[in-house]
Amino acid sequence: MAIVEVKTEITGNIWKVLVTVGATVEEDEPILILESMKMEIPVSTSEGGTVRDILVVEGDTVTEGTVVARIEA
């Protein structure tokens, strides 16, 4: 099985984490909400699978390209 890293596309704050470790997710499913410039932006998986790691918590500040989760596809 492949491990897929989910990365942010912009800088912002983690507003809400929508999944937990062990959860099954579908391709393009939002796994967290990023707040940037007073906008809420979903961060989604590129592949379906099982959430193996959540590397951020609500309130964290992240930059573009930060790995926020790993999915076992």
Short mmCIF file of N, CA and C in Angstrom, two decimals:
data_model
loop_
_atom_site.label_atom_id
_atom_site.label_comp_id
_atom_site.label_asym_id
_atom_site.label_seq_id
_atom_site.Cartn_x
_atom_site.Cartn_y
_atom_site.Cartn_z
N MET A 1 0.83 -1.18 0.00
CA MET A 1 0.00 0.00 0.00
C MET A 1 0.88 1.25 0.00
N ALA A 2 0.41 2.25 -0.69
CA ALA A 2 1.15 3.51 -0.80
C ALA A 2 0.69 4.49 0.27
N ILE A 3 1.63 5.30 0.73
CA ILE A 3 1.31 6.37 1.67
C ILE A 3 1.25 7.68 0.88
N VAL A 4 0.12 8.36 0.98
CA VAL A 4 -0.09 9.63 0.27
C VAL A 4 -0.02 10.75 1.29
N GLU A 5 0.81 11.76 1.02
CA GLU A 5 0.89 12.92 1.91
C GLU A 5 -0.10 13.97 1.45
N VAL A 6 -0.88 14.49 2.37
CA VAL A 6 -1.82 15.57 2.08
C VAL A 6 -1.14 16.87 2.49
N LYS A 7 -1.02 17.80 1.53
CA LYS A 7 -0.31 19.06 1.76
C LYS A 7 -1.24 20.24 1.56
N THR A 8 -0.90 21.34 2.24
CA THR A 8 -1.67 22.57 2.07
C THR A 8 -1.21 23.28 0.80
N GLU A 9 -2.13 24.00 0.19
CA GLU A 9 -1.81 24.76 -1.01
C GLU A 9 -1.56 26.23 -0.72
N ILE A 10 -1.94 26.67 0.49
CA ILE A 10 -1.75 28.07 0.88
C ILE A 10 -1.35 28.14 2.35
N THR A 11 -0.91 29.31 2.77
CA THR A 11 -0.58 29.57 4.17
C THR A 11 -1.86 29.95 4.92
N GLY A 12 -1.99 29.46 6.14
CA GLY A 12 -3.17 29.80 6.94
C GLY A 12 -3.14 29.11 8.28
N ASN A 13 -4.29 29.11 8.95
CA ASN A 13 -4.44 28.47 10.26
C ASN A 13 -5.39 27.29 10.13
N ILE A 14 -5.08 26.22 10.85
CA ILE A 14 -5.98 25.06 10.86
C ILE A 14 -7.19 25.45 11.69
N TRP A 15 -8.34 25.52 11.05
CA TRP A 15 -9.57 25.94 11.72
C TRP A 15 -10.29 24.74 12.32
N LYS A 16 -10.39 23.64 11.53
CA LYS A 16 -11.11 22.47 12.02
C LYS A 16 -10.55 21.22 11.36
N VAL A 17 -10.28 20.19 12.17
CA VAL A 17 -9.88 18.87 11.66
C VAL A 17 -11.15 18.03 11.58
N LEU A 18 -11.42 17.47 10.39
CA LEU A 18 -12.69 16.77 10.15
C LEU A 18 -12.61 15.25 10.29
N VAL A 19 -11.41 14.69 10.37
CA VAL A 19 -11.26 13.23 10.44
C VAL A 19 -10.36 12.86 11.61
N THR A 20 -10.35 11.57 11.94
CA THR A 20 -9.48 11.05 12.99
C THR A 20 -8.61 9.95 12.40
N VAL A 21 -7.53 9.64 13.08
CA VAL A 21 -6.66 8.54 12.65
C VAL A 21 -7.48 7.26 12.62
N GLY A 22 -7.32 6.50 11.54
CA GLY A 22 -8.06 5.25 11.37
C GLY A 22 -9.32 5.39 10.54
N ALA A 23 -9.75 6.62 10.30
CA ALA A 23 -10.96 6.86 9.50
C ALA A 23 -10.71 6.50 8.04
N THR A 24 -11.75 6.04 7.37
CA THR A 24 -11.70 5.77 5.94
C THR A 24 -12.18 7.02 5.21
N VAL A 25 -11.40 7.45 4.21
CA VAL A 25 -11.76 8.64 3.44
C VAL A 25 -11.82 8.30 1.96
N GLU A 26 -12.63 9.06 1.24
CA GLU A 26 -12.77 8.90 -0.21
C GLU A 26 -11.89 9.92 -0.93
N GLU A 27 -11.58 9.65 -2.18
CA GLU A 27 -10.83 10.61 -3.00
C GLU A 27 -11.56 11.95 -3.01
N ASP A 28 -10.82 13.04 -2.88
CA ASP A 28 -11.33 14.41 -2.87
C ASP A 28 -12.19 14.76 -1.66
N GLU A 29 -12.18 13.93 -0.63
CA GLU A 29 -12.94 14.23 0.59
C GLU A 29 -12.18 15.24 1.45
N PRO A 30 -12.83 16.30 1.91
CA PRO A 30 -12.16 17.25 2.81
C PRO A 30 -11.79 16.57 4.13
N ILE A 31 -10.54 16.80 4.58
CA ILE A 31 -10.12 16.23 5.86
C ILE A 31 -9.91 17.30 6.92
N LEU A 32 -9.75 18.55 6.48
CA LEU A 32 -9.65 19.65 7.43
C LEU A 32 -10.03 20.95 6.73
N ILE A 33 -10.27 21.97 7.55
CA ILE A 33 -10.60 23.29 7.04
C ILE A 33 -9.48 24.24 7.45
N LEU A 34 -8.95 24.95 6.47
CA LEU A 34 -7.89 25.93 6.66
C LEU A 34 -8.51 27.32 6.58
N GLU A 35 -8.15 28.20 7.52
CA GLU A 35 -8.65 29.57 7.49
C GLU A 35 -7.52 30.47 7.01
N SER A 36 -7.81 31.23 5.96
CA SER A 36 -6.83 32.16 5.42
C SER A 36 -7.56 33.40 4.92
N MET A 37 -7.12 34.56 5.36
CA MET A 37 -7.73 35.82 4.95
C MET A 37 -9.24 35.82 5.17
N LYS A 38 -9.65 35.28 6.33
CA LYS A 38 -11.06 35.21 6.75
C LYS A 38 -11.92 34.33 5.84
N MET A 39 -11.28 33.46 5.07
CA MET A 39 -11.99 32.49 4.23
C MET A 39 -11.71 31.09 4.76
N GLU A 40 -12.70 30.22 4.68
CA GLU A 40 -12.53 28.82 5.08
C GLU A 40 -12.30 27.99 3.83
N ILE A 41 -11.15 27.31 3.76
CA ILE A 41 -10.76 26.57 2.58
C ILE A 41 -10.59 25.10 2.95
N PRO A 42 -11.35 24.19 2.32
CA PRO A 42 -11.18 22.77 2.61
C PRO A 42 -9.88 22.24 2.03
N VAL A 43 -9.23 21.35 2.79
CA VAL A 43 -8.05 20.63 2.31
C VAL A 43 -8.50 19.18 2.14
N SER A 44 -8.37 18.66 0.92
CA SER A 44 -8.91 17.34 0.58
C SER A 44 -7.82 16.35 0.24
N THR A 45 -8.19 15.07 0.29
CA THR A 45 -7.27 14.00 -0.09
C THR A 45 -7.25 13.85 -1.61
N SER A 46 -6.11 13.43 -2.14
CA SER A 46 -6.02 13.18 -3.58
C SER A 46 -6.40 11.73 -3.91
N GLU A 47 -6.41 10.89 -2.87
CA GLU A 47 -6.76 9.48 -3.04
C GLU A 47 -7.55 9.01 -1.83
N GLY A 48 -8.37 8.00 -2.03
CA GLY A 48 -9.09 7.41 -0.91
C GLY A 48 -8.20 6.44 -0.15
N GLY A 49 -8.58 6.13 1.08
CA GLY A 49 -7.82 5.19 1.89
C GLY A 49 -8.11 5.38 3.37
N THR A 50 -7.14 5.01 4.18
CA THR A 50 -7.26 5.09 5.64
C THR A 50 -6.32 6.16 6.17
N VAL A 51 -6.83 7.02 7.04
CA VAL A 51 -6.01 8.07 7.65
C VAL A 51 -5.01 7.41 8.60
N ARG A 52 -3.72 7.59 8.35
CA ARG A 52 -2.67 7.01 9.20
C ARG A 52 -2.12 8.01 10.20
N ASP A 53 -1.99 9.28 9.78
CA ASP A 53 -1.44 10.32 10.65
C ASP A 53 -2.15 11.63 10.40
N ILE A 54 -2.45 12.36 11.45
CA ILE A 54 -2.87 13.75 11.38
C ILE A 54 -1.73 14.53 12.05
N LEU A 55 -1.07 15.39 11.30
CA LEU A 55 0.15 16.03 11.78
C LEU A 55 -0.06 17.45 12.31
N VAL A 56 -1.31 17.89 12.36
CA VAL A 56 -1.63 19.24 12.86
C VAL A 56 -2.80 19.16 13.83
N VAL A 57 -2.97 20.21 14.59
CA VAL A 57 -4.13 20.34 15.47
C VAL A 57 -4.79 21.68 15.19
N GLU A 58 -6.03 21.80 15.59
CA GLU A 58 -6.75 23.05 15.39
C GLU A 58 -5.99 24.20 16.04
N GLY A 59 -5.85 25.29 15.29
CA GLY A 59 -5.11 26.45 15.79
C GLY A 59 -3.69 26.55 15.26
N ASP A 60 -3.15 25.46 14.71
CA ASP A 60 -1.80 25.49 14.15
C ASP A 60 -1.75 26.43 12.95
N THR A 61 -0.61 27.10 12.77
CA THR A 61 -0.36 27.89 11.57
C THR A 61 0.51 27.06 10.64
N VAL A 62 0.13 27.00 9.37
CA VAL A 62 0.87 26.21 8.38
C VAL A 62 1.20 27.09 7.18
N THR A 63 2.25 26.71 6.46
CA THR A 63 2.63 27.41 5.25
C THR A 63 2.32 26.54 4.04
N GLU A 64 2.36 27.13 2.87
CA GLU A 64 2.11 26.40 1.64
C GLU A 64 3.04 25.19 1.56
N GLY A 65 2.48 24.03 1.25
CA GLY A 65 3.27 22.81 1.10
C GLY A 65 3.47 22.01 2.37
N THR A 66 2.90 22.45 3.49
CA THR A 66 3.02 21.72 4.75
C THR A 66 2.25 20.40 4.66
N VAL A 67 2.89 19.31 5.06
CA VAL A 67 2.20 18.01 5.12
C VAL A 67 1.34 18.02 6.37
N VAL A 68 0.02 17.84 6.18
CA VAL A 68 -0.91 17.90 7.31
C VAL A 68 -1.45 16.53 7.70
N ALA A 69 -1.35 15.57 6.77
CA ALA A 69 -1.86 14.22 7.06
C ALA A 69 -1.22 13.23 6.10
N ARG A 70 -1.29 11.96 6.49
CA ARG A 70 -0.85 10.86 5.63
C ARG A 70 -1.99 9.86 5.51
N ILE A 71 -2.24 9.44 4.27
CA ILE A 71 -3.31 8.49 3.97
C ILE A 71 -2.68 7.23 3.40
N GLU A 72 -3.08 6.07 3.91
CA GLU A 72 -2.65 4.80 3.33
C GLU A 72 -3.66 4.44 2.25
N ALA A 73 -3.22 4.53 0.99
CA ALA A 73 -4.13 4.31 -0.14
C ALA A 73 -4.14 2.85 -0.56
#
